[in-house]
Amino acid sequence: VTNQGINNQGNMWFTVEINNASITLANSNGTISWNSNRTREWIEGYSSMLNPFDDKYLISGSVTGNGVSGNPFSLNITDELLVDLGCLLFSPCIITNGETIFSPNGYSDRIINYGNGECDCSFVITINGTAYNISLE
């Protein structure tokens, strides 16, 4: 994580680079590995350091890796993700807006829309034009 200082909008921002990360799963004897390059812009809550629940961030970037079976995948953030830590007071879901495209090699893309800014743990996954409404509550 590198603090890049203040951007043109007056917000602090960071670059986050992950290289050669992996998780080894005990039950399936497989490993998920990935690399990631993202930016995180701190858009609200910077002036109240003792209250993390008013913090909001915008995240952009991409991930590439290999799944448990070795199948390559990529994930691109196509519309910045809004992370609202205030949601932790109501729900476990902190991504409230934005869109990603998850592309597993050999399979159709999965477009994930994270909603309209509400702390409701609801999102929509679209595969081959069919939308699936998901709620984690």
PDB file of C-alpha atoms in Angstrom:
ATOM      1  CA  VAL A   1       0.000   0.000   0.000  1.00  0.00           C
ATOM      2  CA  THR A   2       1.460   3.343  -1.060  1.00  0.00           C
ATOM      3  CA  ASN A   3       0.041   6.679   0.067  1.00  0.00           C
ATOM      4  CA  GLN A   4      -0.044   8.854  -3.067  1.00  0.00           C
ATOM      5  CA  GLY A   5      -1.002  12.043  -1.196  1.00  0.00           C
ATOM      6  CA  ILE A   6      -3.820  14.374  -2.201  1.00  0.00           C
ATOM      7  CA  ASN A   7      -5.414  14.130  -5.664  1.00  0.00           C
ATOM      8  CA  ASN A   8      -7.026  16.833  -7.833  1.00  0.00           C
ATOM      9  CA  GLN A   9     -10.338  16.409  -5.941  1.00  0.00           C
ATOM     10  CA  GLY A  10      -8.606  17.127  -2.614  1.00  0.00           C
ATOM     11  CA  ASN A  11      -8.877  13.501  -1.438  1.00  0.00           C
ATOM     12  CA  MET A  12      -6.130  11.254  -0.110  1.00  0.00           C
ATOM     13  CA  TRP A  13      -5.532   8.253  -2.331  1.00  0.00           C
ATOM     14  CA  PHE A  14      -3.515   5.064  -2.232  1.00  0.00           C
ATOM     15  CA  THR A  15      -2.255   2.457  -4.664  1.00  0.00           C
ATOM     16  CA  VAL A  16      -2.599  -1.150  -3.524  1.00  0.00           C
ATOM     17  CA  GLU A  17      -0.458  -3.750  -5.271  1.00  0.00           C
ATOM     18  CA  ILE A  18      -0.643  -7.462  -4.488  1.00  0.00           C
ATOM     19  CA  ASN A  19       1.854  -9.806  -6.109  1.00  0.00           C
ATOM     20  CA  ASN A  20       1.825 -13.609  -5.975  1.00  0.00           C
ATOM     21  CA  ALA A  21      -0.823 -13.936  -3.244  1.00  0.00           C
ATOM     22  CA  SER A  22      -2.347 -17.340  -2.613  1.00  0.00           C
ATOM     23  CA  ILE A  23      -4.779 -19.237  -0.428  1.00  0.00           C
ATOM     24  CA  THR A  24      -4.389 -22.986  -0.021  1.00  0.00           C
ATOM     25  CA  LEU A  25      -7.642 -24.799   0.692  1.00  0.00           C
ATOM     26  CA  ALA A  26      -7.295 -27.774   3.048  1.00  0.00           C
ATOM     27  CA  ASN A  27     -10.420 -29.701   1.971  1.00  0.00           C
ATOM     28  CA  SER A  28      -9.882 -29.570  -1.780  1.00  0.00           C
ATOM     29  CA  ASN A  29      -6.084 -29.554  -1.771  1.00  0.00           C
ATOM     30  CA  GLY A  30      -6.210 -26.663  -4.195  1.00  0.00           C
ATOM     31  CA  THR A  31      -4.738 -23.195  -4.298  1.00  0.00           C
ATOM     32  CA  ILE A  32      -6.194 -19.904  -5.469  1.00  0.00           C
ATOM     33  CA  SER A  33      -3.502 -17.442  -6.564  1.00  0.00           C
ATOM     34  CA  TRP A  34      -3.777 -13.842  -7.727  1.00  0.00           C
ATOM     35  CA  ASN A  35      -2.185 -10.476  -8.479  1.00  0.00           C
ATOM     36  CA  SER A  36      -3.996  -7.182  -8.059  1.00  0.00           C
ATOM     37  CA  ASN A  37      -3.470  -3.507  -8.850  1.00  0.00           C
ATOM     38  CA  ARG A  38      -6.005  -1.107  -7.362  1.00  0.00           C
ATOM     39  CA  THR A  39      -6.419   2.476  -6.293  1.00  0.00           C
ATOM     40  CA  ARG A  40      -8.333   3.562  -3.211  1.00  0.00           C
ATOM     41  CA  GLU A  41      -9.573   7.148  -2.911  1.00  0.00           C
ATOM     42  CA  TRP A  42     -10.669   8.265   0.567  1.00  0.00           C
ATOM     43  CA  ILE A  43     -13.677  10.457  -0.274  1.00  0.00           C
ATOM     44  CA  GLU A  44     -15.305  10.965   3.170  1.00  0.00           C
ATOM     45  CA  GLY A  45     -14.341  10.726   6.824  1.00  0.00           C
ATOM     46  CA  TYR A  46     -10.692  11.757   6.600  1.00  0.00           C
ATOM     47  CA  SER A  47     -11.083  14.609   9.086  1.00  0.00           C
ATOM     48  CA  SER A  48     -12.573  12.388  11.817  1.00  0.00           C
ATOM     49  CA  MET A  49      -9.783   9.858  12.376  1.00  0.00           C
ATOM     50  CA  LEU A  50     -11.386   8.401  15.524  1.00  0.00           C
ATOM     51  CA  ASN A  51     -14.654   7.518  13.749  1.00  0.00           C
ATOM     52  CA  PRO A  52     -14.100   4.920  11.021  1.00  0.00           C
ATOM     53  CA  PHE A  53     -17.859   4.570  10.447  1.00  0.00           C
ATOM     54  CA  ASP A  54     -18.073   7.826   8.467  1.00  0.00           C
ATOM     55  CA  ASP A  55     -15.334   6.708   6.053  1.00  0.00           C
ATOM     56  CA  LYS A  56     -16.092   6.148   2.374  1.00  0.00           C
ATOM     57  CA  TYR A  57     -13.725   5.017  -0.362  1.00  0.00           C
ATOM     58  CA  LEU A  58     -13.793   4.604  -4.132  1.00  0.00           C
ATOM     59  CA  ILE A  59     -11.897   1.598  -5.444  1.00  0.00           C
ATOM     60  CA  SER A  60     -10.799   0.968  -9.027  1.00  0.00           C
ATOM     61  CA  GLY A  61      -8.442  -1.527 -10.625  1.00  0.00           C
ATOM     62  CA  SER A  62      -8.138  -5.155 -11.618  1.00  0.00           C
ATOM     63  CA  VAL A  63      -7.211  -8.668 -10.486  1.00  0.00           C
ATOM     64  CA  THR A  64      -5.791 -11.634 -12.396  1.00  0.00           C
ATOM     65  CA  GLY A  65      -5.207 -15.119 -11.077  1.00  0.00           C
ATOM     66  CA  ASN A  66      -5.879 -18.830 -11.151  1.00  0.00           C
ATOM     67  CA  GLY A  67      -8.691 -20.703  -9.428  1.00  0.00           C
ATOM     68  CA  VAL A  68      -8.449 -23.950  -7.450  1.00  0.00           C
ATOM     69  CA  SER A  69      -8.369 -26.039 -10.634  1.00  0.00           C
ATOM     70  CA  GLY A  70      -5.702 -23.785 -12.168  1.00  0.00           C
ATOM     71  CA  ASN A  71      -8.233 -22.096 -14.451  1.00  0.00           C
ATOM     72  CA  PRO A  72      -7.216 -18.462 -15.108  1.00  0.00           C
ATOM     73  CA  PHE A  73      -9.574 -15.610 -14.245  1.00  0.00           C
ATOM     74  CA  SER A  74      -9.647 -11.839 -14.279  1.00  0.00           C
ATOM     75  CA  LEU A  75     -11.758  -9.240 -12.556  1.00  0.00           C
ATOM     76  CA  ASN A  76     -12.002  -5.647 -13.741  1.00  0.00           C
ATOM     77  CA  ILE A  77     -13.728  -2.856 -11.862  1.00  0.00           C
ATOM     78  CA  THR A  78     -15.681  -1.129 -14.632  1.00  0.00           C
ATOM     79  CA  ASP A  79     -17.511   1.375 -12.390  1.00  0.00           C
ATOM     80  CA  GLU A  80     -15.688   2.412  -9.207  1.00  0.00           C
ATOM     81  CA  LEU A  81     -16.758   0.486  -6.126  1.00  0.00           C
ATOM     82  CA  LEU A  82     -18.141   2.599  -3.288  1.00  0.00           C
ATOM     83  CA  VAL A  83     -17.059   1.255   0.104  1.00  0.00           C
ATOM     84  CA  ASP A  84     -19.124   2.689   2.974  1.00  0.00           C
ATOM     85  CA  LEU A  85     -17.797   1.664   6.399  1.00  0.00           C
ATOM     86  CA  GLY A  86     -20.927   3.136   8.003  1.00  0.00           C
ATOM     87  CA  CYS A  87     -22.766   0.077   6.701  1.00  0.00           C
ATOM     88  CA  LEU A  88     -20.968  -2.033   9.306  1.00  0.00           C
ATOM     89  CA  LEU A  89     -23.360  -0.536  11.871  1.00  0.00           C
ATOM     90  CA  PHE A  90     -26.293  -2.221  10.052  1.00  0.00           C
ATOM     91  CA  SER A  91     -24.969  -5.030   7.885  1.00  0.00           C
ATOM     92  CA  PRO A  92     -21.799  -6.959   7.017  1.00  0.00           C
ATOM     93  CA  CYS A  93     -21.785  -5.611   3.436  1.00  0.00           C
ATOM     94  CA  ILE A  94     -19.694  -2.502   2.809  1.00  0.00           C
ATOM     95  CA  ILE A  95     -19.612  -2.311  -1.012  1.00  0.00           C
ATOM     96  CA  THR A  96     -22.771  -0.394  -1.860  1.00  0.00           C
ATOM     97  CA  ASN A  97     -22.313   0.760  -5.451  1.00  0.00           C
ATOM     98  CA  GLY A  98     -20.229   0.049  -8.538  1.00  0.00           C
ATOM     99  CA  GLU A  99     -19.725  -2.709 -11.049  1.00  0.00           C
ATOM    100  CA  THR A 100     -17.179  -5.412 -11.845  1.00  0.00           C
ATOM    101  CA  ILE A 101     -16.758  -7.951 -14.604  1.00  0.00           C
ATOM    102  CA  PHE A 102     -15.482 -11.354 -13.494  1.00  0.00           C
ATOM    103  CA  SER A 103     -14.087 -13.377 -16.423  1.00  0.00           C
ATOM    104  CA  PRO A 104     -13.238 -17.030 -15.732  1.00  0.00           C
ATOM    105  CA  ASN A 105     -11.369 -18.557 -18.682  1.00  0.00           C
ATOM    106  CA  GLY A 106     -13.680 -20.764 -20.765  1.00  0.00           C
ATOM    107  CA  TYR A 107     -16.873 -19.455 -19.142  1.00  0.00           C
ATOM    108  CA  SER A 108     -19.180 -16.511 -19.705  1.00  0.00           C
ATOM    109  CA  ASP A 109     -18.388 -13.199 -18.044  1.00  0.00           C
ATOM    110  CA  ARG A 110     -20.203 -12.385 -14.820  1.00  0.00           C
ATOM    111  CA  ILE A 111     -21.197  -8.721 -14.504  1.00  0.00           C
ATOM    112  CA  ILE A 112     -21.675  -7.860 -10.830  1.00  0.00           C
ATOM    113  CA  ASN A 113     -23.634  -4.708 -10.001  1.00  0.00           C
ATOM    114  CA  TYR A 114     -23.345  -3.780  -6.322  1.00  0.00           C
ATOM    115  CA  GLY A 115     -26.470  -1.652  -6.065  1.00  0.00           C
ATOM    116  CA  ASN A 116     -27.551   1.923  -5.556  1.00  0.00           C
ATOM    117  CA  GLY A 117     -25.641   3.003  -2.450  1.00  0.00           C
ATOM    118  CA  GLU A 118     -27.794   1.254   0.158  1.00  0.00           C
ATOM    119  CA  CYS A 119     -26.400  -0.931   2.972  1.00  0.00           C
ATOM    120  CA  ASP A 120     -28.668  -3.815   1.984  1.00  0.00           C
ATOM    121  CA  CYS A 121     -26.331  -6.689   0.963  1.00  0.00           C
ATOM    122  CA  SER A 122     -28.168  -6.909  -2.369  1.00  0.00           C
ATOM    123  CA  PHE A 123     -26.541  -7.088  -5.766  1.00  0.00           C
ATOM    124  CA  VAL A 124     -27.224  -8.347  -9.274  1.00  0.00           C
ATOM    125  CA  ILE A 125     -25.110 -10.828 -11.231  1.00  0.00           C
ATOM    126  CA  THR A 126     -25.721 -10.900 -14.988  1.00  0.00           C
ATOM    127  CA  ILE A 127     -24.583 -13.904 -17.041  1.00  0.00           C
ATOM    128  CA  ASN A 128     -25.341 -14.097 -20.776  1.00  0.00           C
ATOM    129  CA  GLY A 129     -27.980 -11.375 -20.423  1.00  0.00           C
ATOM    130  CA  THR A 130     -29.840 -13.069 -17.556  1.00  0.00           C
ATOM    131  CA  ALA A 131     -29.888 -11.102 -14.288  1.00  0.00           C
ATOM    132  CA  TYR A 132     -29.849 -12.893 -10.940  1.00  0.00           C
ATOM    133  CA  ASN A 133     -30.835 -10.878  -7.872  1.00  0.00           C
ATOM    134  CA  ILE A 134     -28.756 -11.872  -4.844  1.00  0.00           C
ATOM    135  CA  SER A 135     -29.387 -10.880  -1.221  1.00  0.00           C
ATOM    136  CA  LEU A 136     -27.007 -11.953   1.529  1.00  0.00           C
ATOM    137  CA  GLU A 137     -29.219 -10.998   4.445  1.00  0.00           C
TER     138      GLU A 137
END
